[in-house]
Amino acid sequence: MLNPVLFLALSAVAQAHTVAWVKGMYCLGGPNLSADNANTNTAVAPLYNLTQEEWWFQHDRGCDGAPPAHGDILQLPAGGTFTVELAHNRAQTTLSYDGKYTSEWPDGKEHPEDWAGPGSPADCIQDDGAMHTNNQSMAAGTAFAISYQSDLAAVTMENLAVFTVLEQ
Ligand SMILES: *[C@@H]1O[C@H](CO)[C@@H](O)[C@H](O)[C@H]1NC(C)=O
Ligand SMILES: *[C@@H]1O[C@H](CO)[C@@H](O)[C@H](O)[C@H]1NC(C)=O
Ligand SMILES: *[C@@H]1O[C@H](CO)[C@@H](O)[C@H](O)[C@H]1NC(C)=O
């Protein structure tokens, strides 16, 4: 039986400093498996100006070498639901510090529902420099794809299939 390897991809991956955090992800504690880092943002840094070999599974920062801890598996029940936390840093999720730095927003702070850039609608949100969007309706979203390969090295763009997306 093949164990599906889950691949998480942000559609705005080159811009938004935001990642879906969950037990079962690679690089949850940073790239160093000997030092679980509750305050890591290694998986968050944008992928920019890299070859595919460098960006694929974030090889450039060593995340492809930092698999989840034994037993940390994200279950994806067919037709069911699963939960991840979108944040700029693991510190802003319930996976660190008992969740005391979390909020509804990726920066762990409080913001109005119509949070937007100052001045003209074309301005990006600036009080959180990592959002890189004008407002919620302009934020691209998150896409999740699955590959029925047990070996990470066998996962390719061709054998990944997007199975759900969350807009904005
Ligand atoms: C990984 O973490 C261990 C334990 O803190 C440390 O001794 C080691 O130097 C770290 N390795 C790297 C490459 O930073
Ligand atoms: C992109 O990377 C190449 C090779 O490392 C480098 O020469 C170039 O200056 C980079 N371009 C930008 C826009 O960062
Ligand atoms: C969001 O930003 C876009 C682009 O700047 C703008 O056209 C739109 O009116 C804004 N929406 C809201 C609800 O402010």
Short mmCIF file of C-alpha atoms and ligand atoms in Angstrom, two decimals:
data_model
loop_
_atom_site.label_atom_id
_atom_site.label_comp_id
_atom_site.label_asym_id
_atom_site.label_seq_id
_atom_site.Cartn_x
_atom_site.Cartn_y
_atom_site.Cartn_z
CA MET A 1 0.00 0.00 0.00
CA LEU A 2 1.26 3.43 -0.82
CA ASN A 3 1.23 6.15 1.76
CA PRO A 4 0.24 9.42 0.17
CA VAL A 5 2.71 12.22 0.62
CA LEU A 6 0.96 15.50 1.11
CA PHE A 7 2.34 18.51 -0.61
CA LEU A 8 1.19 21.94 0.50
CA ALA A 9 1.52 24.83 -1.87
CA LEU A 10 0.53 28.44 -1.56
CA SER A 11 -0.63 29.82 -4.86
CA ALA A 12 0.98 33.12 -3.97
CA VAL A 13 4.07 31.30 -2.83
CA ALA A 14 6.54 33.80 -4.18
CA GLN A 15 4.98 36.64 -2.23
CA ALA A 16 3.05 35.79 0.90
CA HIS A 17 5.15 34.96 3.94
CA THR A 18 2.52 32.52 5.11
CA VAL A 19 2.50 28.75 5.38
CA ALA A 20 -0.01 26.10 6.42
CA TRP A 21 1.28 24.75 9.73
CA VAL A 22 0.20 21.35 10.98
CA LYS A 23 1.63 18.26 12.64
CA GLY A 24 2.63 16.08 9.73
CA MET A 25 4.32 18.85 7.74
CA TYR A 26 7.98 18.93 6.84
CA CYS A 27 10.11 21.55 8.61
CA LEU A 28 7.66 22.02 11.50
CA GLY A 29 10.59 22.58 13.85
CA GLY A 30 12.93 24.08 11.26
CA PRO A 31 15.49 22.21 9.17
CA ASN A 32 17.60 20.95 12.07
CA LEU A 33 16.06 17.73 13.35
CA SER A 34 18.21 17.90 16.50
CA ALA A 35 16.71 21.22 17.58
CA ASP A 36 12.91 21.51 17.49
CA ASN A 37 12.39 25.26 17.04
CA ALA A 38 9.06 26.56 18.38
CA ASN A 39 9.82 29.96 16.84
CA THR A 40 10.77 28.92 13.31
CA ASN A 41 9.79 30.63 10.08
CA THR A 42 12.12 28.63 7.85
CA ALA A 43 9.24 27.15 5.85
CA VAL A 44 7.76 30.61 5.38
CA ALA A 45 10.49 32.53 3.56
CA PRO A 46 9.43 33.13 -0.04
CA LEU A 47 10.84 30.99 -2.83
CA TYR A 48 12.33 33.41 -5.28
CA ASN A 49 14.69 33.26 -8.23
CA LEU A 50 15.53 29.60 -7.66
CA THR A 51 15.83 26.61 -9.96
CA GLN A 52 13.19 23.91 -9.56
CA GLU A 53 15.76 21.65 -7.94
CA GLU A 54 16.32 24.36 -5.34
CA TRP A 55 12.70 25.24 -4.58
CA TRP A 56 11.10 21.79 -4.85
CA PHE A 57 10.09 20.86 -1.27
CA GLN A 58 12.12 23.89 -0.16
CA HIS A 59 15.40 22.14 -0.75
CA ASP A 60 17.15 25.55 -0.71
CA ARG A 61 16.71 25.79 3.09
CA GLY A 62 16.88 22.09 3.93
CA CYS A 63 13.17 21.54 4.61
CA ASP A 64 13.07 18.46 2.37
CA GLY A 65 15.47 16.85 4.84
CA ALA A 66 13.25 17.53 7.87
CA PRO A 67 10.33 15.08 7.77
CA PRO A 68 7.61 15.03 10.45
CA ALA A 69 8.25 13.27 13.74
CA HIS A 70 7.28 9.61 13.85
CA GLY A 71 3.52 9.39 14.32
CA ASP A 72 2.82 12.97 13.24
CA ILE A 73 0.41 12.40 10.37
CA LEU A 74 -2.21 14.69 8.92
CA GLN A 75 -5.29 12.60 8.16
CA LEU A 76 -7.17 13.54 5.00
CA PRO A 77 -10.50 11.73 5.18
CA ALA A 78 -12.13 11.52 1.74
CA GLY A 79 -15.03 13.94 1.65
CA GLY A 80 -14.13 15.11 5.15
CA THR A 81 -12.29 18.05 6.58
CA PHE A 82 -8.87 18.84 7.96
CA THR A 83 -7.45 21.84 9.74
CA VAL A 84 -4.20 23.73 9.26
CA GLU A 85 -3.07 27.05 10.67
CA LEU A 86 -1.96 29.80 8.28
CA ALA A 87 0.72 31.89 9.95
CA HIS A 88 3.99 33.72 9.35
CA ASN A 89 5.80 31.79 12.06
CA ARG A 90 5.16 28.61 14.04
CA ALA A 91 5.10 30.86 17.13
CA GLN A 92 1.76 32.23 15.89
CA THR A 93 0.11 28.80 15.87
CA THR A 94 -1.24 26.46 18.53
CA LEU A 95 1.81 24.26 17.84
CA SER A 96 3.99 26.60 19.93
CA TYR A 97 3.79 28.31 23.33
CA ASP A 98 0.36 26.77 24.07
CA GLY A 99 -1.07 28.97 21.32
CA LYS A 100 -0.75 32.19 23.32
CA TYR A 101 0.48 34.20 20.29
CA THR A 102 -2.34 33.18 17.96
CA SER A 103 -5.23 35.14 16.50
CA GLU A 104 -7.55 34.86 13.51
CA TRP A 105 -4.80 36.44 11.41
CA PRO A 106 -1.45 35.06 10.23
CA ASP A 107 0.55 37.58 12.29
CA GLY A 108 -1.14 36.61 15.55
CA LYS A 109 -2.51 40.12 16.09
CA GLU A 110 -6.00 41.60 16.07
CA HIS A 111 -7.22 43.38 12.95
CA PRO A 112 -10.55 44.64 11.61
CA GLU A 113 -12.47 42.31 9.29
CA ASP A 114 -12.00 44.84 6.45
CA TRP A 115 -8.25 45.17 7.10
CA ALA A 116 -6.70 46.92 4.08
CA GLY A 117 -3.74 49.01 3.04
CA PRO A 118 -3.68 52.71 3.92
CA GLY A 119 -4.77 55.36 1.45
CA SER A 120 -5.65 54.15 -2.00
CA PRO A 121 -7.11 50.66 -2.45
CA ALA A 122 -3.98 49.76 -4.39
CA ASP A 123 -1.81 50.07 -1.26
CA CYS A 124 -0.70 46.85 0.36
CA ILE A 125 -1.39 46.22 4.02
CA GLN A 126 1.62 47.73 5.73
CA ASP A 127 1.24 47.19 9.45
CA ASP A 128 1.98 43.54 8.71
CA GLY A 129 4.69 43.67 6.07
CA ALA A 130 4.42 39.95 5.41
CA MET A 131 0.88 39.94 4.02
CA HIS A 132 1.64 41.38 0.57
CA THR A 133 -1.97 41.94 -0.30
CA ASN A 134 -4.27 44.95 -0.52
CA ASN A 135 -7.06 43.31 1.44
CA GLN A 136 -8.76 39.97 1.91
CA SER A 137 -10.42 39.90 -1.49
CA MET A 138 -7.04 40.39 -3.19
CA ALA A 139 -5.30 37.58 -1.27
CA ALA A 140 -4.82 34.64 -3.60
CA GLY A 141 -5.40 31.59 -1.43
CA THR A 142 -4.13 28.14 -0.58
CA ALA A 143 -4.14 24.99 -2.68
CA PHE A 144 -3.59 21.44 -1.44
CA ALA A 145 -2.43 18.64 -3.69
CA ILE A 146 -1.84 14.98 -3.05
CA SER A 147 0.52 12.45 -4.62
CA TYR A 148 0.20 8.69 -4.10
CA GLN A 149 3.92 8.22 -3.68
CA SER A 150 5.54 7.03 -0.47
CA ASP A 151 8.92 8.41 -1.39
CA LEU A 152 9.24 12.18 -1.38
CA ALA A 153 11.77 11.98 -4.20
CA ALA A 154 9.15 10.29 -6.40
CA VAL A 155 6.70 13.18 -6.05
CA THR A 156 6.59 15.25 -9.20
CA MET A 157 4.47 18.06 -10.55
CA GLU A 158 2.88 15.47 -12.88
CA ASN A 159 1.73 13.02 -10.15
CA LEU A 160 0.36 15.68 -7.82
CA ALA A 161 -3.35 16.43 -8.03
CA VAL A 162 -4.98 19.42 -6.38
CA PHE A 163 -7.89 18.16 -4.27
CA THR A 164 -8.99 21.29 -2.47
CA VAL A 165 -8.44 25.01 -2.47
CA LEU A 166 -9.27 27.78 -0.07
CA GLU A 167 -9.63 31.18 -1.62
CA GLN A 168 -8.20 34.35 -0.06
C1 LIG B 1 21.45 21.37 15.20
O1 LIG B 1 21.06 21.45 16.55
C2 LIG B 1 22.04 20.89 17.44
C3 LIG B 1 21.42 20.88 18.83
O2 LIG B 1 21.07 22.18 19.23
C4 LIG B 1 23.33 21.69 17.34
O3 LIG B 1 24.30 21.11 18.19
C5 LIG B 1 23.81 21.68 15.89
O4 LIG B 1 24.95 22.51 15.76
C6 LIG B 1 22.72 22.15 14.94
N1 LIG B 1 23.16 21.97 13.57
C7 LIG B 1 23.18 22.96 12.69
C8 LIG B 1 23.63 22.60 11.31
O5 LIG B 1 22.88 24.11 12.98
C1 LIG B 2 18.82 35.42 -9.57
O1 LIG B 2 19.81 34.43 -9.30
C2 LIG B 2 20.95 34.54 -10.14
C3 LIG B 2 21.82 33.31 -9.87
O2 LIG B 2 22.05 33.14 -8.49
C4 LIG B 2 21.66 35.86 -9.83
O3 LIG B 2 22.79 36.00 -10.66
C5 LIG B 2 20.67 37.00 -10.12
O4 LIG B 2 21.27 38.23 -9.76
C6 LIG B 2 19.39 36.81 -9.34
N1 LIG B 2 18.41 37.80 -9.79
C7 LIG B 2 17.63 38.47 -8.95
C8 LIG B 2 16.66 39.43 -9.60
O5 LIG B 2 17.66 38.31 -7.74
C1 LIG B 3 -9.25 45.46 -2.35
O1 LIG B 3 -8.16 45.90 -3.13
C2 LIG B 3 -8.46 46.01 -4.52
C3 LIG B 3 -7.17 46.32 -5.27
O2 LIG B 3 -6.50 47.42 -4.75
C4 LIG B 3 -9.53 47.05 -4.71
O3 LIG B 3 -9.86 47.15 -6.10
C5 LIG B 3 -10.76 46.68 -3.91
O4 LIG B 3 -11.72 47.72 -4.00
C6 LIG B 3 -10.42 46.43 -2.46
N1 LIG B 3 -11.58 45.87 -1.78
C7 LIG B 3 -11.99 46.36 -0.63
C8 LIG B 3 -13.17 45.66 -0.04
O5 LIG B 3 -11.45 47.31 -0.09
#
